[in-house]
Coordinates of C-alpha atoms and ligand atoms in Angstrom, one line a residue:
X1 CA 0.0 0.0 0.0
X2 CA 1.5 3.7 -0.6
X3 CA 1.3 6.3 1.7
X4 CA -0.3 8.5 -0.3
X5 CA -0.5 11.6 1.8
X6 CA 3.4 11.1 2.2
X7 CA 3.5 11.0 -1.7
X8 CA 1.1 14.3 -1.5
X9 CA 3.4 15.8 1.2
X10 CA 5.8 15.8 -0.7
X11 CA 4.2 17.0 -3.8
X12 CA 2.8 20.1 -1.9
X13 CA 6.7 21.2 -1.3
X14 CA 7.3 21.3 -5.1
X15 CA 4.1 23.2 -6.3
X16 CA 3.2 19.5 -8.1
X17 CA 0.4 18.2 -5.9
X18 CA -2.4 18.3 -8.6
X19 CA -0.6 15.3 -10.3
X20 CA -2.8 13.6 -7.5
X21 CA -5.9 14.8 -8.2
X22 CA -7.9 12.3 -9.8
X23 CA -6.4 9.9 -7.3
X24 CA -9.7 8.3 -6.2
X25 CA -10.7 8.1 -9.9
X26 CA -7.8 5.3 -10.3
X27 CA -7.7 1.7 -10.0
X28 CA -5.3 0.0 -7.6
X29 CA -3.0 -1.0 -10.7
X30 CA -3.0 2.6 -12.0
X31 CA -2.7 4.2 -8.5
X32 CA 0.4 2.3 -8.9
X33 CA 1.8 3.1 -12.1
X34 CA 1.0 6.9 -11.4
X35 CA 3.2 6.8 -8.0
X36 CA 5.9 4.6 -10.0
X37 CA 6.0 7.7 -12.2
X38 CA 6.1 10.2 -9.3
X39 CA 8.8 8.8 -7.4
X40 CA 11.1 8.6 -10.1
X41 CA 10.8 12.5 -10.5
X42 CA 14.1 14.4 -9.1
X43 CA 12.3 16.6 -6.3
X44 CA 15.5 18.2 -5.0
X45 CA 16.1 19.5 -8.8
X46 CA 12.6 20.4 -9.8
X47 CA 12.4 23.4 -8.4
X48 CA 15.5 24.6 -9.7
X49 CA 14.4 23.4 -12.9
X50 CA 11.6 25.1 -13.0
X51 CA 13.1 28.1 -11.9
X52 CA 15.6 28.7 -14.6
X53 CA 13.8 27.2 -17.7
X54 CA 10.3 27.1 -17.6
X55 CA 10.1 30.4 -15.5
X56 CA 12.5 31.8 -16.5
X57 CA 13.9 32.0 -20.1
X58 CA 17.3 30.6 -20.5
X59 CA 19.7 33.2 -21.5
X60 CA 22.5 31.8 -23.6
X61 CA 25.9 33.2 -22.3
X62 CA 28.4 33.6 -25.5
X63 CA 31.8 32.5 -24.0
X64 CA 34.4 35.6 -24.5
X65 CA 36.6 34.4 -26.6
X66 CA 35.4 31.9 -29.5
X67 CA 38.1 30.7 -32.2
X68 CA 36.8 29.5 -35.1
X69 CA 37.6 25.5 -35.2
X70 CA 40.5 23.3 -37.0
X71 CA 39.4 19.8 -38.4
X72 CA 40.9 17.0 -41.1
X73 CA 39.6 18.6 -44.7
X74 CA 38.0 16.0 -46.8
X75 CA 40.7 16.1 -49.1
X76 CA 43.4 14.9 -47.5
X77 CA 46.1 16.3 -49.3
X78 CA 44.9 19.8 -48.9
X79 CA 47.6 22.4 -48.0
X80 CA 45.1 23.9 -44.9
X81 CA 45.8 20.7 -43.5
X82 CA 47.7 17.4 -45.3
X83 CA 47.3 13.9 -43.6
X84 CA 47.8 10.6 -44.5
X85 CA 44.2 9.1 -44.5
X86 CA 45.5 5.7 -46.1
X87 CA 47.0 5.0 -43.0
X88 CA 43.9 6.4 -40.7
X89 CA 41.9 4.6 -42.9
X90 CA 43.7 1.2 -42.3
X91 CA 44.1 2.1 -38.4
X92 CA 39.7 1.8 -38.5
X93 CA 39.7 -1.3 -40.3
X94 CA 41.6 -3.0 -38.4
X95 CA 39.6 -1.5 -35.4
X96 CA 36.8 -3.3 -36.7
X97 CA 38.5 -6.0 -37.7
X98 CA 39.7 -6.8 -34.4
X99 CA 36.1 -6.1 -32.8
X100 CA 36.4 -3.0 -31.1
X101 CA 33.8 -1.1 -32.5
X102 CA 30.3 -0.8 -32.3
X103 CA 27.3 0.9 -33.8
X104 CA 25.0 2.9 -31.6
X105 CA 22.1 4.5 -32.8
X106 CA 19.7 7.1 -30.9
X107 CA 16.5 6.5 -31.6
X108 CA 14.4 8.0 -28.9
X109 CA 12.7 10.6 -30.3
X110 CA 9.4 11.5 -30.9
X111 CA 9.5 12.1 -34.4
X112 CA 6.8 15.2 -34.0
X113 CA 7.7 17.0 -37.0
X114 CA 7.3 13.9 -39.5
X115 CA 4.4 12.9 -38.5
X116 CA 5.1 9.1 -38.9
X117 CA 3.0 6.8 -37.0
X118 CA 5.4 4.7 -35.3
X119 CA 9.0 4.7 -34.4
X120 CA 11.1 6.8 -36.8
X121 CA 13.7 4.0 -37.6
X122 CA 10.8 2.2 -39.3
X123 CA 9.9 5.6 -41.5
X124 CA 9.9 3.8 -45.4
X125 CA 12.9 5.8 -46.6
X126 CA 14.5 4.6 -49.7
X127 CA 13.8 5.9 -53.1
X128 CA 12.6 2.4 -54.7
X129 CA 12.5 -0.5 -52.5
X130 CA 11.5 1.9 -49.3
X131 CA 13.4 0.3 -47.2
X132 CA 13.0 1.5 -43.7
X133 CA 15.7 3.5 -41.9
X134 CA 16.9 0.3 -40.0
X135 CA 17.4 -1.6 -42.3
X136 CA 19.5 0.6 -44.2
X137 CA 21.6 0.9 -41.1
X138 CA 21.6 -3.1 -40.4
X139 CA 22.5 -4.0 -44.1
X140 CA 25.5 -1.6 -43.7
X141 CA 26.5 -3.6 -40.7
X142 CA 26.1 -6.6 -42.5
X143 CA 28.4 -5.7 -45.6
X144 CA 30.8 -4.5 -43.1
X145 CA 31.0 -7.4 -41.3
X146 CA 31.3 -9.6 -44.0
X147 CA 34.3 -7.5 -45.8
X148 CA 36.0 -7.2 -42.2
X149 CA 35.3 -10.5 -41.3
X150 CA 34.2 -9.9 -37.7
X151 CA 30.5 -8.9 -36.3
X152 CA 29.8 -5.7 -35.3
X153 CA 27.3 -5.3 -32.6
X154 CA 24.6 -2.6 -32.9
X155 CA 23.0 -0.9 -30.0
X156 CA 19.5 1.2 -30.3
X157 CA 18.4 3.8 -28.1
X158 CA 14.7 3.9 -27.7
X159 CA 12.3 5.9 -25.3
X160 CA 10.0 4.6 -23.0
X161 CA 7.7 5.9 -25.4
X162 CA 8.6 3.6 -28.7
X163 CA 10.4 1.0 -27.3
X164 CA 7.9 -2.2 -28.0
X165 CA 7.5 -1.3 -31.5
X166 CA 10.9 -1.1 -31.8
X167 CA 12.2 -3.9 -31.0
X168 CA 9.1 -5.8 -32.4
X169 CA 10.2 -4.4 -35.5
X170 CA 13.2 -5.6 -35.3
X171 CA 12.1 -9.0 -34.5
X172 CA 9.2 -9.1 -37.2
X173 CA 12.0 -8.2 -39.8
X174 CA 14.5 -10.9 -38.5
X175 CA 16.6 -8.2 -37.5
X176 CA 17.4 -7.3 -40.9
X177 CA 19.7 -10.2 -41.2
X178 CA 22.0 -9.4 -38.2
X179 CA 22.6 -12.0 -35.4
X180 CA 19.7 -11.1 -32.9
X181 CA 22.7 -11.9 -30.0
X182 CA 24.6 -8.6 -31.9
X183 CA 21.5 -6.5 -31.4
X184 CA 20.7 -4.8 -28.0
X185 CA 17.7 -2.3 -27.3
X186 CA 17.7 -0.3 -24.2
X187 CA 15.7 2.9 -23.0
X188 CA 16.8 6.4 -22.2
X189 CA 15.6 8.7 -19.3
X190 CA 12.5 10.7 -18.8
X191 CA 11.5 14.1 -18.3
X192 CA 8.1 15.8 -17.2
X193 CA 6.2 18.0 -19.8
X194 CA 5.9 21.4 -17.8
X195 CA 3.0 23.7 -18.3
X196 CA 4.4 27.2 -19.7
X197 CA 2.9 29.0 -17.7
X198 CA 3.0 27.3 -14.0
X199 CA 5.6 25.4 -14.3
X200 CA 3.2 22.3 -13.1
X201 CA 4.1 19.4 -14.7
X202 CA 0.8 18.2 -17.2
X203 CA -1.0 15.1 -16.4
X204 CA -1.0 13.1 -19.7
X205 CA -4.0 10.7 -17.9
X206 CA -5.3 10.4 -15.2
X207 CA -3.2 8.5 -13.9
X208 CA -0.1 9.4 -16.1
X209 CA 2.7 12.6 -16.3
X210 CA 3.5 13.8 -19.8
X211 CA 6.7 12.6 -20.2
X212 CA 9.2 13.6 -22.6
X213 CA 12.1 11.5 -23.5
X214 CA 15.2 13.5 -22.3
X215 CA 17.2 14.5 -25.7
X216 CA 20.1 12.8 -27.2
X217 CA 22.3 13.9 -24.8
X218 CA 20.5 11.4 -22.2
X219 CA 22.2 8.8 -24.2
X220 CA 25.5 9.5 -22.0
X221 CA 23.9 8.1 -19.4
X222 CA 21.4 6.0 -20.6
X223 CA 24.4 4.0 -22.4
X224 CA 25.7 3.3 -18.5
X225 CA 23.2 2.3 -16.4
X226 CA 21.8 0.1 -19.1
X227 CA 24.7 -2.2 -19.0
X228 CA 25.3 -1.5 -22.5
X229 CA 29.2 -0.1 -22.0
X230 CA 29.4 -3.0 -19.5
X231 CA 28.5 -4.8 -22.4
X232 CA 30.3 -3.4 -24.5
X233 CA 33.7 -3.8 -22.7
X234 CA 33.0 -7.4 -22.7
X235 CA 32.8 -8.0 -26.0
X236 CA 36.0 -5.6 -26.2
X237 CA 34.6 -2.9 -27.8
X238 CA 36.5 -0.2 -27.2
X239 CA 34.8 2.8 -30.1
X240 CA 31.4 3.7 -30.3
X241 CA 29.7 4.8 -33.9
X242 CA 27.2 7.3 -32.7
X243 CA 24.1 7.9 -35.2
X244 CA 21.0 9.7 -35.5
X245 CA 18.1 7.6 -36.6
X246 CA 17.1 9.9 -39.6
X247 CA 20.1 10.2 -42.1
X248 CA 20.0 7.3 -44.3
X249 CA 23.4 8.6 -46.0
X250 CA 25.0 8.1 -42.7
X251 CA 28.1 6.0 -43.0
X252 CA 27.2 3.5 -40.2
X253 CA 31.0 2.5 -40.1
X254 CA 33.3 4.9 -41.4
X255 CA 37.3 3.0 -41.0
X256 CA 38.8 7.2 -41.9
X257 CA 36.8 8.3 -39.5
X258 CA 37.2 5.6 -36.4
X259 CA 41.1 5.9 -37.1
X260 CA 41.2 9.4 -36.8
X261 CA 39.0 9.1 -33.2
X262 CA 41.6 6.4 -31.6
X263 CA 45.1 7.8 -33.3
X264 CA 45.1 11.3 -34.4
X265 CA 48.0 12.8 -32.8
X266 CA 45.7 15.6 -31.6
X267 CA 42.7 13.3 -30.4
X268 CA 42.0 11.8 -27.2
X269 CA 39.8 9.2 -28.5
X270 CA 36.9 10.2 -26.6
X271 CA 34.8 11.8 -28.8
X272 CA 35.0 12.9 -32.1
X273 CA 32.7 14.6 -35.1
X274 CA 31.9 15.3 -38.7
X275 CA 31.1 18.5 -40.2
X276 CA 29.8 19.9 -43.3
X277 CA 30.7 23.2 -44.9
X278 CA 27.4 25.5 -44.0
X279 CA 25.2 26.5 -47.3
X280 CA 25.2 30.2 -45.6
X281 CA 26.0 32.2 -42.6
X282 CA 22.5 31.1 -41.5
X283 CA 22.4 27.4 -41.9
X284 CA 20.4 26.0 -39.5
X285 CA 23.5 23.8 -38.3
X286 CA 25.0 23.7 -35.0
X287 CA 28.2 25.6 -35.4
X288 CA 31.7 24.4 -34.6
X289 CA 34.0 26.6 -32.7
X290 CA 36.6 26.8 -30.2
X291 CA 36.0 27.8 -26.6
X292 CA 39.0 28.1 -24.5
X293 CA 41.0 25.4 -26.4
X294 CA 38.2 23.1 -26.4
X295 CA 36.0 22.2 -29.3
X296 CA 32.5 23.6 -28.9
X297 CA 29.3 23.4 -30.6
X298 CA 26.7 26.3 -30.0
X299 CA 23.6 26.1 -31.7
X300 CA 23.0 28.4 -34.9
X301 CA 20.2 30.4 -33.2
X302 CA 22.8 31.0 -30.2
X303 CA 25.7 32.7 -32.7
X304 CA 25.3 36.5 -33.0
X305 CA 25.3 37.1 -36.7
X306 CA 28.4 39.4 -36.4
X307 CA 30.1 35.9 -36.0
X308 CA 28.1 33.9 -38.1
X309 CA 28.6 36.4 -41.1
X310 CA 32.7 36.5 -40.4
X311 CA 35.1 35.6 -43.1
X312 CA 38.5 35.0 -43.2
X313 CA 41.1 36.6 -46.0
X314 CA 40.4 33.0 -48.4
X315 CA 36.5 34.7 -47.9
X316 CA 35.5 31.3 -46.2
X317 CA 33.1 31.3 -43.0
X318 CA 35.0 31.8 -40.0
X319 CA 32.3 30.0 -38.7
X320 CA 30.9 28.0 -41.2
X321 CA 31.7 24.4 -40.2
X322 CA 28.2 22.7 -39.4
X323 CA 27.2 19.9 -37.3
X324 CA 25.6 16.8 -39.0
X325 CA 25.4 14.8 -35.4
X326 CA 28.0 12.1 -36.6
X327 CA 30.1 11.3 -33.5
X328 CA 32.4 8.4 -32.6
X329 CA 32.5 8.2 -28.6
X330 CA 35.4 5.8 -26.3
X331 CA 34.0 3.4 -24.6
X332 CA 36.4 5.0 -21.9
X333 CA 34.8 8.1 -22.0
X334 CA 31.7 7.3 -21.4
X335 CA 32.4 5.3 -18.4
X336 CA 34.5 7.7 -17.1
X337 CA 31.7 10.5 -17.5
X338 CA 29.4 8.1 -15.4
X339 CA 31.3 7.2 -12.9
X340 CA 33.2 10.9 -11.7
X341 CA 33.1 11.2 -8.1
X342 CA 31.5 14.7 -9.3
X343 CA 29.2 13.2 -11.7
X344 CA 28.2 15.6 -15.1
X345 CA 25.6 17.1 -16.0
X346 CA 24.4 18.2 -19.2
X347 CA 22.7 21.6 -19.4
X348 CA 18.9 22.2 -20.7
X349 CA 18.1 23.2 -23.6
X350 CA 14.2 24.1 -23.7
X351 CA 11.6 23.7 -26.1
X352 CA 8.3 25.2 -26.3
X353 CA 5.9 22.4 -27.5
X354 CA 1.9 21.1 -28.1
X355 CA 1.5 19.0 -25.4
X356 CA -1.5 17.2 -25.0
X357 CA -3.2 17.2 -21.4
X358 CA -5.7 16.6 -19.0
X359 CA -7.9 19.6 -17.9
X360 CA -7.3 19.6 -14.2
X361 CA -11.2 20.7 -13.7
X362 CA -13.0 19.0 -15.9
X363 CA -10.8 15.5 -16.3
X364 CA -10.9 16.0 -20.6
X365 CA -8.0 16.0 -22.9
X366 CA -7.2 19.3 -24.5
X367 CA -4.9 19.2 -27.5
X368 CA -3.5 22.1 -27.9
X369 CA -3.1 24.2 -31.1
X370 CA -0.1 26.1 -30.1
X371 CA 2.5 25.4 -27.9
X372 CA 1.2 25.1 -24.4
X373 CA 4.5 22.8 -22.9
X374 CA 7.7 22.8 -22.2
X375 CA 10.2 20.3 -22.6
X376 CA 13.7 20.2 -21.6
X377 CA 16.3 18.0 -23.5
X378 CA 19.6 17.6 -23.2
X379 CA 22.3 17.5 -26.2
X380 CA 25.1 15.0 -26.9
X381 CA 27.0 17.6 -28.5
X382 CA 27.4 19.2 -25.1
X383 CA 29.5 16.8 -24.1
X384 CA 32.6 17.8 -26.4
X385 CA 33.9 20.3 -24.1
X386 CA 34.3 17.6 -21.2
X387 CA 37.1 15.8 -23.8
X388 CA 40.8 16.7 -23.4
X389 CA 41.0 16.8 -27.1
X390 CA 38.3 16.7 -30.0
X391 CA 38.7 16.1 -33.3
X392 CA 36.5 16.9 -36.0
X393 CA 36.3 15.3 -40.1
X394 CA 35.0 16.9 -43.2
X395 CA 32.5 15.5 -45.0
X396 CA 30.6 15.8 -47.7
X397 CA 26.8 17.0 -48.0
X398 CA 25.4 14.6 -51.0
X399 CA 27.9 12.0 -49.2
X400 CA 26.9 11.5 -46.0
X401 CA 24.0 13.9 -45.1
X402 CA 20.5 13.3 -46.7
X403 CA 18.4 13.9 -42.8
X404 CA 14.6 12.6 -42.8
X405 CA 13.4 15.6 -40.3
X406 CA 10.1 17.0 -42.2
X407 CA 7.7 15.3 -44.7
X408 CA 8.2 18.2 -47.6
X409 CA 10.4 20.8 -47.7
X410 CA 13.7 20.9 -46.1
X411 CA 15.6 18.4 -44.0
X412 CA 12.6 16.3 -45.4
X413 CA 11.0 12.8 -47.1
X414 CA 10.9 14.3 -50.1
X415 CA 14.5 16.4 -49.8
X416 CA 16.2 12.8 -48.7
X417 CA 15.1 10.8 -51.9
X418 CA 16.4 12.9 -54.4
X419 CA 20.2 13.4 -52.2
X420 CA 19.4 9.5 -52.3
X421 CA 19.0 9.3 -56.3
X422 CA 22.2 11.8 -56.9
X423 CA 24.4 10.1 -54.6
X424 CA 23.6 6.8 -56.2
X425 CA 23.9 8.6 -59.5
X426 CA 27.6 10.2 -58.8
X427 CA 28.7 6.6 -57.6
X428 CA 27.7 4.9 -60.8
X429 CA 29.2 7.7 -63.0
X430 CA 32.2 7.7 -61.1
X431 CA 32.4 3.5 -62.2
X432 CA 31.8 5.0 -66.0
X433 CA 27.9 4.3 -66.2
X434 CA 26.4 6.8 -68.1
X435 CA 23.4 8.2 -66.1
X436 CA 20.6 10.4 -67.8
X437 CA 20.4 13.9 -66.2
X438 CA 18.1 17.3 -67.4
X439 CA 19.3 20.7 -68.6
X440 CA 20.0 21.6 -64.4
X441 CA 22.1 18.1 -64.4
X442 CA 19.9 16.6 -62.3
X443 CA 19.2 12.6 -62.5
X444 CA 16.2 12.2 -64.5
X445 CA 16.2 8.3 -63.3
X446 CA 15.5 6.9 -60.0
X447 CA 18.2 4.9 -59.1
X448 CA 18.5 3.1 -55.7
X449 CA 21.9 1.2 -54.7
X450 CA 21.9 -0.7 -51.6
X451 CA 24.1 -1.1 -48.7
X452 CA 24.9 -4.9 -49.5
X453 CA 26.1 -3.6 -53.2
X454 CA 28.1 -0.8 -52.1
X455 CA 29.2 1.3 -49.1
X456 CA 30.8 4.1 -50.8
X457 CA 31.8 4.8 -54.8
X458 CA 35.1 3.0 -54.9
X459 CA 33.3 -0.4 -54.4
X460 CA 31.7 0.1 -57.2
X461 CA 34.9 0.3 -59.6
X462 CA 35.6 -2.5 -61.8
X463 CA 32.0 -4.0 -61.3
X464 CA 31.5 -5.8 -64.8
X465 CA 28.1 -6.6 -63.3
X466 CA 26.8 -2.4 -63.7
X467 CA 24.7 -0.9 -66.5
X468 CA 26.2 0.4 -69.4
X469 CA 23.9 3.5 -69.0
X470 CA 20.4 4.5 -67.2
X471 CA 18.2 6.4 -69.1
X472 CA 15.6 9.2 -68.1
X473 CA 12.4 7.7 -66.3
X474 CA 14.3 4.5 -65.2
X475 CA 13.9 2.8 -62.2
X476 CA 17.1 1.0 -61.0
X477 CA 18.0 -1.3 -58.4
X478 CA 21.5 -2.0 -57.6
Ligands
UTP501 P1 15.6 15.3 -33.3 O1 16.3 16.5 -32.7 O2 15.3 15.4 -34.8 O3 14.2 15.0 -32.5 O4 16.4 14.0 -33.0 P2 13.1 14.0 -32.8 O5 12.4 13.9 -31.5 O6 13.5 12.8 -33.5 O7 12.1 14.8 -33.8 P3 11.1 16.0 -33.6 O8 12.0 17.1 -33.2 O9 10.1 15.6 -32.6 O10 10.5 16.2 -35.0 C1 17.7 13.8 -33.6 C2 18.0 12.3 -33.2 O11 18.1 12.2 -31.8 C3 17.3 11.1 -31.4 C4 16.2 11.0 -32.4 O12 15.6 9.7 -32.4 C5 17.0 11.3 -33.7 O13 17.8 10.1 -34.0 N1 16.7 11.5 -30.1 C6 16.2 12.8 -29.9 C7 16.7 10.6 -29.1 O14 17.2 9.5 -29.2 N2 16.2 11.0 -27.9 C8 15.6 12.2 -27.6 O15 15.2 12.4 -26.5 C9 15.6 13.1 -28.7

């Protein structure tokens, strides 16, 4: 039995005791679920919370001196910065070869802005086939493993919120043709759905908060007290592939990349990124700097424009190196984050959101039709500043960025197919197929090539099994 009036005690010191107020209306089972939920609120942070972010508005504080950022250019033999990405490249391979990486993908979100109904990882994403986002990450596992010769476990972040259809998914598909053993699921954190203007946190149900799932940056810690670095270590993994669940172009395991996290001279193997030259000053990217020798990401509606618009003598962006959420992350690291005597903590970054609740008078759902909620997330990206030494690699847009965020428009469906059908289009050209494009050179075919045929263009070279050519209004399969 719970002591309730303990439970509403202690709900009265926090401004939160209408969470109980259809109490009576509940029965025993939900009485229960409803207190599970309570007590697994923070009460001594609450108020604080509450305080600064939904009270208050949180003022961004520019740090004083911001540099603009170094990083490994996509071409390696550029004179800003020469390397020798053979021998990186070789350094990830045999990484994987040796089993000491693994592939993590967050996939916790709600997906508001698609509007897909269900998980986003199971969003039909492929120009032809429509294969789902998964599956497009678990059959580039697959031809990795089979060209390195070793397995390469994949873990998936989910929410409270889409976890069952995510891992049914996964077991309705077969996993996609990976070794169900090689595939863990676990949940990140919550947080409560504040009303804008109380601060009280909205009742979902009667008997439920509106919980948010607590941003990417919950993965940090979501990673530890799952088990899943325990489990990790184990196996020996020792580097962590860390990817968004919306960028089918994302290179799932990237050898240059992983070699550059574990033996760049100036990299401390904890965590590492990918950029992309910005389209413009006000690309909405999150923008890498410097911050007092540290590598830093602020957001792009945090820059003041007078840095945003700065160019150096070549007329390049000063700042103009933008974030496309590729990380690699040590094993180490995030252990060692976890288990600090002085513990971290990510900051809050808030949202202002429709959040559908109960009317505390009348018991009725209300769904909003403008943002009534707040929600605070937290940001992996935060945690590059906590690394001794962060590197960052160039990439390319067509390459390796082609985000599933909207259905039209930017960032959406519709934007990620045709990235889809050029990148497929440069790979085959670049093997000598001839590939039908308009007047503006773009494909006039829909070609799809998929991760068991090729991880990038070079494997395509030599392939006496291509077309000769594709012509306009073709569909093709590779
Ligand atoms: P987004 O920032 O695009 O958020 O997530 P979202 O929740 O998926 O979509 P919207 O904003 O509601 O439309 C970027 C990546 O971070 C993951 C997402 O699943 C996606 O892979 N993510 C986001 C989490 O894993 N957990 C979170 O709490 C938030």
């Amino acid at each position: 039995m719970h002591d309730v009036n303990a439970l509403a005690a202690r709900l009265q010191s926090t401004g939160q005791e209408h969470l109980l107020r259809f109490w009576s209306e509940l029965a025993p089972a939900e009485q229960q679920i409803l207190v599970r939920q309570i007590e697994a609120l923070d009460f001594a942070a609450l108020p604080g919370w509450i305080e600064q972010y939904v009270r208050g508005t949180p003022v961004f504080e520019l740090p004083e001196r911001i540099e603009p950022p170094v990083w490994y250019p996509r071409d390696p033999n550029s004179p800003r910065r020469p390397y020798d990405a053979a021998r990186f490249r070789a350094i990830g391979e045999d990484l994987v070869r040796a089993g000491k990486v693994a592939a993590f993908c967050v996939a916790g979100g709600q997906g508001t802005r698609l509007g897909w109904d269900g998980p986003k990882g199971t969003y039909p994403a492929t120009p032809i086939t429509r294969k789902p986002l998964f599956q497009v990450f678990a059959e580039q596992l697959l031809a990795a493993s089979r060209r390195w010769g070793r397995s390469i476990p994949l873990y998936v972040m989910t929410s409270p919120l889409n976890h069952e259809p995510t891992v049914e998914f996964f077991e309705t598909h077969g996993h996609f043709g990976l070794d169900p053993s090689d595939v863990m699921f676990f949940q990140q954190g919550v947080m409560p759905s504040f009303d804008r203007e109380s601060g009280r946190i909205l009742l979902a149900g009667k008997g439920e908060l509106a919980l948010n799932p607590d941003g990417h940056g919950g993965s940090l810690r979501a990673l530890h007290r799952s088990g899943a670095v325990d489990d990790m270590a184990q196996r020996g993994v020792e580097h962590i592939s860390y990817i968004q669940v919306d960028n089918p172009h994302v290179r799932v395991i990237d050898p240059l990349f992983l070699g550059l996290h574990a033996a760049a001279e100036d990299s401390s193997g904890e965590m590492s990124s990918k950029m992309l030259p910005k389209t413009g000053s006000f690309e909405k990217l999150g923008n890498f700097c410097r911050v007092n020798g540290r590598t830093t990401i602020i957001e792009y509606s945090d820059l003041p424009d007078s840095l945003a618009e700065q160019r150096d003598e070549k007329g390049d962006l000063r700042f103009g190196a933008g974030s496309l959420a590729i990380h690699c992350l040590g094993v180490e690291f995030v252990k060692r984050l976890n288990t600090a005597a002085r513990g971290f903590a990510l900051p809050f970054h808030r949202a202002d959101k429709k959040v559908a609740h109960l009317d505390l008078d009348t018991g009725e759902l209300i769904e909003p039709s403008e943002p009534n909620a707040v929600k605070l997330e937290t940001f992996v990206f935060d945690a590059l500043p906590l690394c001794e030494s962060s590197i960052i690699l160039e990439t390319d847009r067509v390459e390796e960025f082609a985000p599933i965020k909207n259905l039209s428009g930017v960032d959406s469906a519709e934007s990620s197919r045709a990235l889809q059908i050029e990148r497929a289009a440069r790979w085959l050209e670049a093997a000598g197929v001839r590939v039908a494009r308009d007047g503006q050179g773009r494909c006039t075919a829909v070609i799809e090539i998929s991760p068991l045929t090729a991880l990038e263009a070079r494997d395509l070279r030599g392939r006496r099994d291509l077309p000769a050519s594709i012509a306009a209004g073709d569909q093709a399969v590779l």
